[in-house]
Amino acid sequence: MSRHTVIIGASGGIGAALARQAQARGDQVTGFARSYDGPLHLDLEDESSIADAAAYLREQEIVPECVIVATGLLHADGKGPEKSLKGIDPVWMARNFAVNTIGPALVAKHFVPLMPRKAPAHFAAIGARVGSISDNRLGGWYGYRAAKAALHMTIRNIAIEWGRRNDQAICVALHPGTVDTALSQPFQGNVAEGRLFDADHSASCLLDALAGLSAADSGGIFAFDGSAIQP
């Protein structure tokens, strides 16, 4: 029996690839994105649109067994990662948190109640290895690093709360590697040979990694190859 997978950010590079790969595996897929019109529109910076998207699933009697938040903000409107303290802009830093942390938390707020209560269920959000505090050796990228670290803590909180109601639920952050998308494009020159992934390859690896997890892994951070990342 196929499951129903929901992709948030389905028009983006990784999101679209996740939708394709999930469909290829036999899943029924519903995708939401900021660029979509009508009931499939969802803007992570607008909670009412997230609530409307959840209401649409409820009206369609869709019970999603898997929800993946495949969004992220690293650069936009001439702004990008800060190289030093002097580059910190409070408005830009707040937007990093709005998209990378608060948005996925709001998706969980409105979508987790729609998911199975006593059956296997997955909620995942795209995290980042650079959001690992213990792995940080280079510094910089203040807003993005901090927002992804906060996302990882948020995922842990969701996993604990959700796990009390459904001991088969799995809630994790997933690191996709460096993927050839618009998000990574300005920084691809620094990527080692063989470490820049095609979006469909990364998406397939992420789905494999997610499928390989158990409820005991809930709350963790996992890379595209299934390896655990320390917070």
Coordinates of C-alpha atoms in Angstrom, one line a residue:
M1 CA 0.0 0.0 0.0
S2 CA 1.4 3.4 -1.0
R3 CA 1.7 6.1 1.6
H4 CA 0.8 9.8 1.2
T5 CA 3.9 12.1 1.3
V6 CA 3.6 15.8 1.6
I7 CA 6.5 18.0 0.4
I8 CA 6.7 21.6 1.6
G9 CA 8.8 23.6 -0.8
A10 CA 7.9 21.4 -3.7
S11 CA 8.9 23.9 -6.4
G12 CA 12.5 24.2 -5.2
G13 CA 15.4 22.1 -6.4
I14 CA 15.5 19.6 -3.6
G15 CA 11.7 19.7 -3.0
A16 CA 10.8 19.0 -6.6
A17 CA 13.4 16.1 -6.6
L18 CA 11.9 14.7 -3.4
A19 CA 8.4 14.8 -5.0
R20 CA 9.7 13.0 -8.1
Q21 CA 11.6 10.4 -6.2
A22 CA 8.7 9.7 -3.8
Q23 CA 6.3 9.3 -6.7
A24 CA 8.8 6.9 -8.4
R25 CA 8.7 4.8 -5.3
G26 CA 4.9 4.6 -5.4
D27 CA 3.9 7.3 -2.9
Q28 CA 1.0 9.6 -3.5
V29 CA 2.4 13.1 -3.3
T30 CA 1.0 16.5 -2.5
G31 CA 3.3 19.4 -2.8
F32 CA 3.0 22.9 -1.4
A33 CA 5.1 25.9 -2.3
R34 CA 5.2 29.7 -1.9
S35 CA 5.2 30.0 -5.7
Y36 CA 2.0 28.0 -6.1
D37 CA -1.4 29.6 -6.3
G38 CA -4.7 28.4 -4.7
P39 CA -4.9 25.7 -2.1
L40 CA -1.4 24.5 -2.7
H41 CA 0.1 27.9 -1.8
L42 CA 2.2 27.8 1.4
D43 CA 4.5 30.6 2.6
L44 CA 6.7 29.7 5.7
E45 CA 6.7 33.3 6.7
D46 CA 2.8 33.4 6.8
E47 CA 1.3 31.1 9.4
S48 CA -2.2 31.6 7.9
S49 CA -1.1 30.1 4.7
I50 CA 0.3 27.1 6.6
A51 CA -3.0 26.7 8.5
D52 CA -4.9 26.9 5.2
A53 CA -2.7 24.2 3.6
A54 CA -3.4 21.9 6.5
A55 CA -7.1 22.7 6.2
Y56 CA -7.0 21.7 2.6
L57 CA -5.5 18.3 3.5
R58 CA -8.2 17.8 6.1
E59 CA -11.0 18.8 3.6
Q60 CA -9.5 16.3 1.1
E61 CA -9.4 13.6 3.8
I62 CA -5.7 13.2 3.2
V63 CA -3.8 11.6 6.1
P64 CA -0.1 12.2 5.4
E65 CA 2.2 9.4 6.6
C66 CA 5.3 11.5 5.7
V67 CA 5.8 15.3 5.7
I68 CA 9.1 16.8 4.5
V69 CA 9.9 20.5 4.8
A70 CA 12.4 20.9 2.0
T71 CA 13.0 24.6 2.3
G72 CA 15.9 26.8 3.3
L73 CA 17.2 30.3 3.1
L74 CA 20.9 31.0 2.7
H75 CA 21.0 34.1 0.4
A76 CA 18.4 36.4 -1.1
D77 CA 17.9 40.0 -2.2
G78 CA 21.6 40.7 -2.2
K79 CA 22.1 39.3 1.3
G80 CA 24.1 36.2 2.2
P81 CA 26.0 34.5 4.9
E82 CA 27.9 36.8 7.3
K83 CA 31.7 36.3 7.2
S84 CA 32.3 38.1 10.5
L85 CA 30.5 39.9 13.4
K86 CA 30.6 43.2 11.5
G87 CA 28.4 41.6 8.8
I88 CA 25.5 40.8 11.2
D89 CA 22.2 42.5 10.1
P90 CA 19.4 42.0 12.6
V91 CA 16.7 42.0 9.9
W92 CA 18.5 39.4 7.8
M93 CA 19.3 37.3 10.8
A94 CA 15.6 37.3 11.8
R95 CA 14.6 36.3 8.4
N96 CA 17.0 33.3 8.5
F97 CA 15.2 32.2 11.7
A98 CA 11.8 32.9 10.2
V99 CA 12.4 30.5 7.2
N100 CA 14.9 28.0 8.6
T101 CA 13.5 27.5 12.1
I102 CA 10.1 29.1 12.8
G103 CA 8.6 28.0 9.4
P104 CA 9.3 24.3 9.9
A105 CA 8.0 24.6 13.5
L106 CA 4.8 26.0 12.3
V107 CA 4.4 23.3 9.7
A108 CA 4.7 20.8 12.5
K109 CA 2.2 22.7 14.6
H110 CA -0.5 22.4 11.9
F111 CA 0.5 19.2 10.0
V112 CA 1.5 16.7 12.8
P113 CA -2.1 16.7 14.2
L114 CA -3.2 15.4 10.7
M115 CA -0.7 12.5 10.7
P116 CA -1.4 8.9 12.0
R117 CA -1.7 8.6 15.7
K118 CA -0.8 5.0 16.2
A119 CA 1.0 4.0 13.1
P120 CA 4.4 4.7 11.4
A121 CA 4.8 8.3 10.4
H122 CA 7.7 10.5 9.4
F123 CA 8.2 14.3 9.8
A124 CA 11.5 15.6 8.5
A125 CA 13.0 19.0 7.8
I126 CA 16.1 19.9 5.8
G127 CA 18.8 20.6 8.3
A128 CA 22.5 21.3 7.7
R129 CA 25.8 20.0 8.9
V130 CA 26.9 23.6 9.4
G131 CA 24.2 23.8 12.1
S132 CA 26.1 21.3 14.2
I133 CA 27.6 23.2 17.1
S134 CA 30.1 20.4 17.8
D135 CA 31.2 20.3 14.2
N136 CA 31.8 24.1 13.8
R137 CA 35.5 24.7 13.2
L138 CA 35.3 27.6 10.7
G139 CA 32.9 30.1 12.3
G140 CA 31.1 32.7 10.2
W141 CA 27.6 32.3 8.6
Y142 CA 26.1 33.5 11.9
G143 CA 22.4 33.6 10.9
Y144 CA 22.3 30.4 8.9
R145 CA 24.3 28.4 11.3
A146 CA 22.3 29.6 14.3
A147 CA 19.0 29.1 12.6
K148 CA 19.8 25.6 11.5
A149 CA 21.1 24.8 15.0
A150 CA 17.8 26.1 16.4
L151 CA 15.9 23.9 13.8
H152 CA 17.8 20.9 15.1
M153 CA 16.7 21.7 18.7
T154 CA 13.1 22.2 17.5
I155 CA 13.1 18.8 15.7
R156 CA 14.3 17.3 19.0
N157 CA 11.4 18.9 20.9
I158 CA 8.8 17.8 18.3
A159 CA 10.2 14.3 18.5
I160 CA 9.8 14.1 22.3
E161 CA 6.3 15.5 22.3
W162 CA 5.0 13.6 19.3
G163 CA 6.6 10.4 20.6
R164 CA 4.5 10.5 23.7
R165 CA 1.4 10.1 21.5
N166 CA 2.8 7.9 18.8
D167 CA 5.6 5.6 19.6
Q168 CA 6.1 4.8 15.9
A169 CA 6.6 8.4 14.9
I170 CA 10.0 9.5 13.6
C171 CA 10.9 13.2 13.5
V172 CA 14.4 14.1 12.2
A173 CA 16.5 16.8 10.5
L174 CA 18.1 15.7 7.2
H175 CA 21.4 17.0 5.8
P176 CA 21.2 16.7 1.9
G177 CA 24.9 17.4 1.3
T178 CA 25.8 20.2 -1.1
V179 CA 23.3 20.0 -3.9
D180 CA 23.4 21.7 -7.3
T181 CA 20.5 24.1 -6.7
A182 CA 20.1 27.9 -6.6
L183 CA 20.7 27.8 -2.8
S184 CA 24.2 26.5 -3.2
Q185 CA 25.1 28.1 -6.5
P186 CA 27.2 31.0 -5.2
F187 CA 29.3 28.7 -3.1
Q188 CA 29.9 25.8 -5.4
G189 CA 33.4 26.9 -6.2
N190 CA 34.5 25.8 -2.7
V191 CA 33.0 22.3 -3.0
A192 CA 35.5 19.4 -3.4
E193 CA 35.4 17.4 -6.6
G194 CA 32.7 14.7 -6.4
R195 CA 30.9 16.3 -3.5
L196 CA 28.4 18.4 -5.5
F197 CA 25.3 16.3 -5.8
D198 CA 22.5 16.2 -8.4
A199 CA 19.2 17.0 -6.8
D200 CA 17.6 13.7 -7.7
H201 CA 20.6 11.8 -6.4
S202 CA 20.4 13.7 -3.1
A203 CA 16.6 13.2 -2.8
S204 CA 16.9 9.5 -3.4
C205 CA 19.6 9.2 -0.7
L206 CA 17.5 11.3 1.7
L207 CA 14.5 9.0 1.2
D208 CA 16.7 5.9 1.7
A209 CA 18.1 7.4 4.9
L210 CA 14.7 8.2 6.2
A211 CA 13.4 4.7 5.4
G212 CA 16.3 3.2 7.3
L213 CA 15.5 5.0 10.6
S214 CA 13.6 3.6 13.6
A215 CA 11.6 5.3 16.3
A216 CA 14.8 5.2 18.5
D217 CA 16.4 7.6 16.0
S218 CA 13.7 10.2 16.3
G219 CA 15.0 13.6 17.3
G220 CA 18.3 13.2 15.5
I221 CA 20.1 14.7 12.6
F222 CA 21.1 12.5 9.8
A223 CA 23.1 13.0 6.6
F224 CA 22.1 11.8 3.1
D225 CA 24.2 8.7 3.6
G226 CA 22.3 7.7 6.8
S227 CA 25.1 8.7 9.1
A228 CA 24.3 10.5 12.3
I229 CA 25.4 14.1 12.8
Q230 CA 26.2 15.3 16.3
P231 CA 24.3 18.4 17.5

